[in-house]
One Martini backbone bead per residue (centre of mass of N, CA, C, O) as a GRO file, in nm:
protein
  202
    1MET     BB    1  -0.234  19.357  -1.777
    2ARG     BB    2  -0.265  19.109  -1.513
    3ILE     BB    3  -0.327  18.816  -1.370
    4ILE     BB    4  -0.157  18.668  -1.108
    5GLY     BB    5  -0.369  18.459  -0.974
    6GLY     BB    6  -0.509  18.160  -0.988
    7ARG     BB    7  -0.720  18.025  -1.230
    8ILE     BB    8  -0.641  18.302  -1.428
    9GLY     BB    9  -0.353  18.323  -1.440
   10GLY     BB   10  -0.225  18.551  -1.703
   11ILE     BB   11  -0.448  18.711  -1.780
   12ARG     BB   12  -0.534  18.967  -1.997
   13LEU     BB   13  -0.611  19.308  -1.967
   14LYS     BB   14  -0.773  19.590  -2.017
   15SER     BB   15  -0.694  19.936  -2.094
   16PRO     BB   16  -0.712  20.258  -2.079
   17LYS     BB   17  -0.677  20.537  -2.249
   18GLY     BB   18  -0.479  20.754  -2.111
   19ARG     BB   19  -0.499  20.975  -1.796
   20GLY     BB   20  -0.786  20.927  -1.640
   21THR     BB   21  -0.640  20.677  -1.521
   22ARG     BB   22  -0.508  20.445  -1.234
   23PRO     BB   23  -0.395  20.163  -1.246
   24THR     BB   24  -0.301  19.904  -1.080
   25THR     BB   25  -0.025  19.759  -1.053
   26ASP     BB   26   0.105  19.453  -1.055
   27ARG     BB   27   0.294  19.494  -0.814
   28VAL     BB   28   0.083  19.606  -0.613
   29ARG     BB   29  -0.127  19.381  -0.639
   30GLU     BB   30   0.055  19.154  -0.542
   31ALA     BB   31   0.109  19.276  -0.261
   32ILE     BB   32  -0.182  19.286  -0.164
   33PHE     BB   33  -0.244  18.974  -0.197
   34ASN     BB   34  -0.028  18.870  -0.011
   35ARG     BB   35  -0.146  19.001   0.242
   36LEU     BB   36  -0.433  18.884   0.227
   37GLU     BB   37  -0.358  18.584   0.234
   38HIS     BB   38  -0.240  18.604   0.518
   39VAL     BB   39  -0.492  18.714   0.670
   40LEU     BB   40  -0.685  18.468   0.533
   41LEU     BB   41  -0.563  18.187   0.602
   42ASP     BB   42  -0.775  18.108   0.855
   43ARG     BB   43  -1.039  18.166   0.626
   44GLY     BB   44  -0.981  18.038   0.329
   45GLY     BB   45  -0.931  18.286   0.202
   46PHE     BB   46  -1.127  18.368  -0.085
   47GLU     BB   47  -1.315  18.153  -0.038
   48GLY     BB   48  -1.649  18.267  -0.053
   49LYS     BB   49  -1.616  18.561  -0.091
   50LYS     BB   50  -1.705  18.907  -0.059
   51ILE     BB   51  -1.679  19.176  -0.300
   52LEU     BB   52  -1.576  19.528  -0.306
   53ASP     BB   53  -1.527  19.757  -0.592
   54LEU     BB   54  -1.417  20.072  -0.569
   55PHE     BB   55  -1.320  20.245  -0.814
   56SER     BB   56  -1.256  19.998  -1.033
   57GLY     BB   57  -1.226  20.038  -1.324
   58THR     BB   58  -1.104  19.749  -1.471
   59GLY     BB   59  -1.128  19.523  -1.221
   60ALA     BB   60  -0.862  19.381  -1.117
   61LEU     BB   61  -0.917  19.330  -0.815
   62GLY     BB   62  -1.182  19.167  -0.833
   63ILE     BB   63  -1.077  18.953  -1.036
   64GLU     BB   64  -0.853  18.846  -0.860
   65ALA     BB   65  -1.046  18.740  -0.639
   66LEU     BB   66  -1.202  18.546  -0.823
   67SER     BB   67  -0.955  18.373  -0.908
   68ARG     BB   68  -0.923  18.298  -0.578
   69GLY     BB   69  -1.258  18.226  -0.500
   70ALA     BB   70  -1.466  18.420  -0.506
   71GLU     BB   71  -1.813  18.446  -0.513
   72LEU     BB   72  -1.823  18.777  -0.518
   73ALA     BB   73  -1.832  19.080  -0.730
   74VAL     BB   74  -1.856  19.428  -0.677
   75PHE     BB   75  -1.888  19.700  -0.909
   76VAL     BB   76  -1.772  20.055  -0.903
   77GLU     BB   77  -1.826  20.283  -1.183
   78SER     BB   78  -1.858  20.610  -1.339
   79ASN     BB   79  -1.710  20.561  -1.606
   80ARG     BB   80  -1.825  20.458  -1.903
   81TYR     BB   81  -1.569  20.380  -2.056
   82VAL     BB   82  -1.445  20.210  -1.825
   83PHE     BB   83  -1.687  20.023  -1.779
   84ASP     BB   84  -1.670  19.881  -2.054
   85ILE     BB   85  -1.394  19.755  -1.989
   86LEU     BB   86  -1.481  19.596  -1.745
   87ARG     BB   87  -1.680  19.414  -1.899
   88GLU     BB   88  -1.470  19.296  -2.086
   89ASN     BB   89  -1.297  19.167  -1.857
   90LEU     BB   90  -1.519  18.975  -1.757
   91LYS     BB   91  -1.526  18.817  -2.024
   92ILE     BB   92  -1.229  18.740  -2.060
   93SER     BB   93  -1.233  18.594  -1.758
   94SER     BB   94  -1.510  18.447  -1.702
   95MET     BB   95  -1.670  18.640  -1.448
   96ILE     BB   96  -1.968  18.745  -1.496
   97ASP     BB   97  -2.137  18.539  -1.308
   98ARG     BB   98  -1.971  18.672  -1.034
   99ALA     BB   99  -2.085  18.960  -1.122
  100LYS     BB  100  -2.157  19.320  -1.022
  101PRO     BB  101  -2.198  19.579  -1.234
  102PHE     BB  102  -2.168  19.944  -1.176
  103CYS     BB  103  -2.277  20.262  -1.307
  104LEU     BB  104  -2.159  20.471  -1.050
  105ASP     BB  105  -2.176  20.746  -0.814
  106LEU     BB  106  -2.059  20.763  -0.495
  107ILE     BB  107  -2.105  21.090  -0.437
  108LYS     BB  108  -2.396  21.063  -0.466
  109ARG     BB  109  -2.697  21.084  -0.298
  110ASP     BB  110  -2.842  20.844  -0.489
  111PHE     BB  111  -2.691  20.620  -0.392
  112PRO     BB  112  -2.756  20.258  -0.374
  113TRP     BB  113  -2.699  20.126  -0.079
  114ARG     BB  114  -2.921  19.914  -0.043
  115LYS     BB  115  -2.843  19.742  -0.286
  116ILE     BB  116  -2.553  19.682  -0.202
  117LYS     BB  117  -2.619  19.561   0.078
  118SER     BB  118  -2.787  19.312  -0.036
  119LEU     BB  119  -2.498  19.173  -0.139
  120GLY     BB  120  -2.412  19.137   0.142
  121PRO     BB  121  -2.167  19.128   0.320
  122PHE     BB  122  -1.826  19.228   0.311
  123ASP     BB  123  -1.496  19.096   0.333
  124VAL     BB  124  -1.391  19.283   0.090
  125ILE     BB  125  -1.271  19.626   0.043
  126PHE     BB  126  -1.214  19.831  -0.231
  127ALA     BB  127  -1.021  20.150  -0.264
  128ASP     BB  128  -0.946  20.373  -0.565
  129PRO     BB  129  -0.924  20.680  -0.564
  130PRO     BB  130  -0.870  20.973  -0.659
  131TYR     BB  131  -0.635  21.192  -0.638
  132GLY     BB  132  -0.683  21.495  -0.455
  133LYS     BB  133  -1.027  21.475  -0.362
  134GLY     BB  134  -1.120  21.342  -0.076
  135MET     BB  135  -1.254  21.037  -0.116
  136SER     BB  136  -1.154  20.840   0.106
  137THR     BB  137  -1.312  20.942   0.350
  138MET     BB  138  -1.591  20.918   0.224
  139ALA     BB  139  -1.586  20.615   0.164
  140LEU     BB  140  -1.538  20.514   0.454
  141ASN     BB  141  -1.782  20.651   0.583
  142ARG     BB  142  -2.004  20.508   0.406
  143VAL     BB  143  -1.937  20.219   0.463
  144MET     BB  144  -1.979  20.238   0.777
  145SER     BB  145  -2.268  20.375   0.785
  146HIS     BB  146  -2.389  20.116   0.601
  147ASP     BB  147  -2.289  19.836   0.697
  148ILE     BB  148  -2.098  19.647   0.464
  149LEU     BB  149  -1.888  19.542   0.661
  150SER     BB  150  -1.778  19.281   0.794
  151PHE     BB  151  -1.697  19.103   1.048
  152GLY     BB  152  -1.352  19.091   0.984
  153GLY     BB  153  -1.321  19.278   0.767
  154ILE     BB  154  -1.157  19.426   0.475
  155PHE     BB  155  -0.995  19.741   0.419
  156VAL     BB  156  -0.881  19.876   0.103
  157LEU     BB  157  -0.650  20.150   0.057
  158GLU     BB  158  -0.572  20.361  -0.215
  159GLU     BB  159  -0.318  20.617  -0.188
  160GLU     BB  160  -0.164  20.896  -0.139
  161TRP     BB  161   0.107  20.987  -0.006
  162GLY     BB  162   0.008  21.150   0.300
  163LYS     BB  163  -0.286  21.057   0.271
  164GLY     BB  164  -0.581  21.026   0.434
  165PRO     BB  165  -0.730  20.833   0.658
  166SER     BB  166  -0.837  20.702   0.974
  167GLY     BB  167  -0.952  20.395   1.057
  168GLU     BB  168  -0.965  20.417   1.372
  169SER     BB  169  -1.196  20.640   1.370
  170PHE     BB  170  -1.394  20.381   1.263
  171GLY     BB  171  -1.312  20.113   1.434
  172LEU     BB  172  -1.042  20.012   1.313
  173ARG     BB  173  -0.790  19.788   1.246
  174ASP     BB  174  -0.453  19.818   1.206
  175LEU     BB  175  -0.249  19.642   0.948
  176GLY     BB  176  -0.112  19.848   0.777
  177ALA     BB  177   0.133  20.016   0.572
  178ARG     BB  178   0.230  20.061   0.220
  179ARG     BB  179   0.489  20.169   0.011
  180TYR     BB  180   0.463  20.277  -0.355
  181GLY     BB  181   0.598  20.535  -0.393
  182ARG     BB  182   0.314  20.746  -0.423
  183THR     BB  183   0.191  20.493  -0.285
  184VAL     BB  184  -0.064  20.385  -0.049
  185VAL     BB  185  -0.149  20.089   0.151
  186HIS     BB  186  -0.432  20.012   0.334
  187LEU     BB  187  -0.512  19.805   0.626
  188TRP     BB  188  -0.837  19.712   0.755
  189GLU     BB  189  -1.019  19.590   1.046
  190ARG     BB  190  -1.305  19.463   1.155
  191ARG     BB  191  -1.432  19.407   1.428
  192ASP     BB  192  -1.586  19.214   1.605
  193GLU     BB  193  -1.887  19.231   1.750
  194LYS     BB  194  -1.786  19.257   2.043
  195GLU     BB  195  -1.566  19.474   1.997
  196ASP     BB  196  -1.751  19.684   1.860
  197SER     BB  197  -1.935  19.728   2.106
  198ILE     BB  198  -1.716  19.823   2.304
  199SER     BB  199  -1.604  20.067   2.137
  200ARG     BB  200  -1.881  20.227   2.149
  201ASP     BB  201  -1.890  20.241   2.477
  202ILE     BB  202  -1.618  20.418   2.528
   0.00000   0.00000   0.00000
């Protein structure tokens, strides 16, 4: 597994052994970032953006964004073994100074949303939850209810094909979904403040 583009493109990252995790493949990650670079083209790309990487695993998505100029990436991973690999990858990539890694469980009631919110709002949020556990709807619901996605921000959800929530039901604009084998990647955009206010009034 390697970083695809940006200042540290080509750097190889560590991956956990065994089948307990499902890192995003280089092919899918490259496709995701090609789409995001296009969406963010008139906003300066990733330069200066704040990133939240939920269910971050090895941290490859957040580190890829940092390599492309993001100002900050916040990582949330609940598995201690995988979290230690994430920290190793931040050191390998020399991105630890622009990263805030947390070993926390997103589904627990005491998850510190206030602390996470204080680091945002986030311009891009990645979520790659375990397949088949209904976590994608929960993650999207909590992100939107805690108001941590910036206006115009992008929510990227990686989910099992045929599963997952509708971002439009949360007031997000659908930027399209792409299928890669058994994986589907959704991109949704939060409407700007004026549009968001109008949609709530309808």
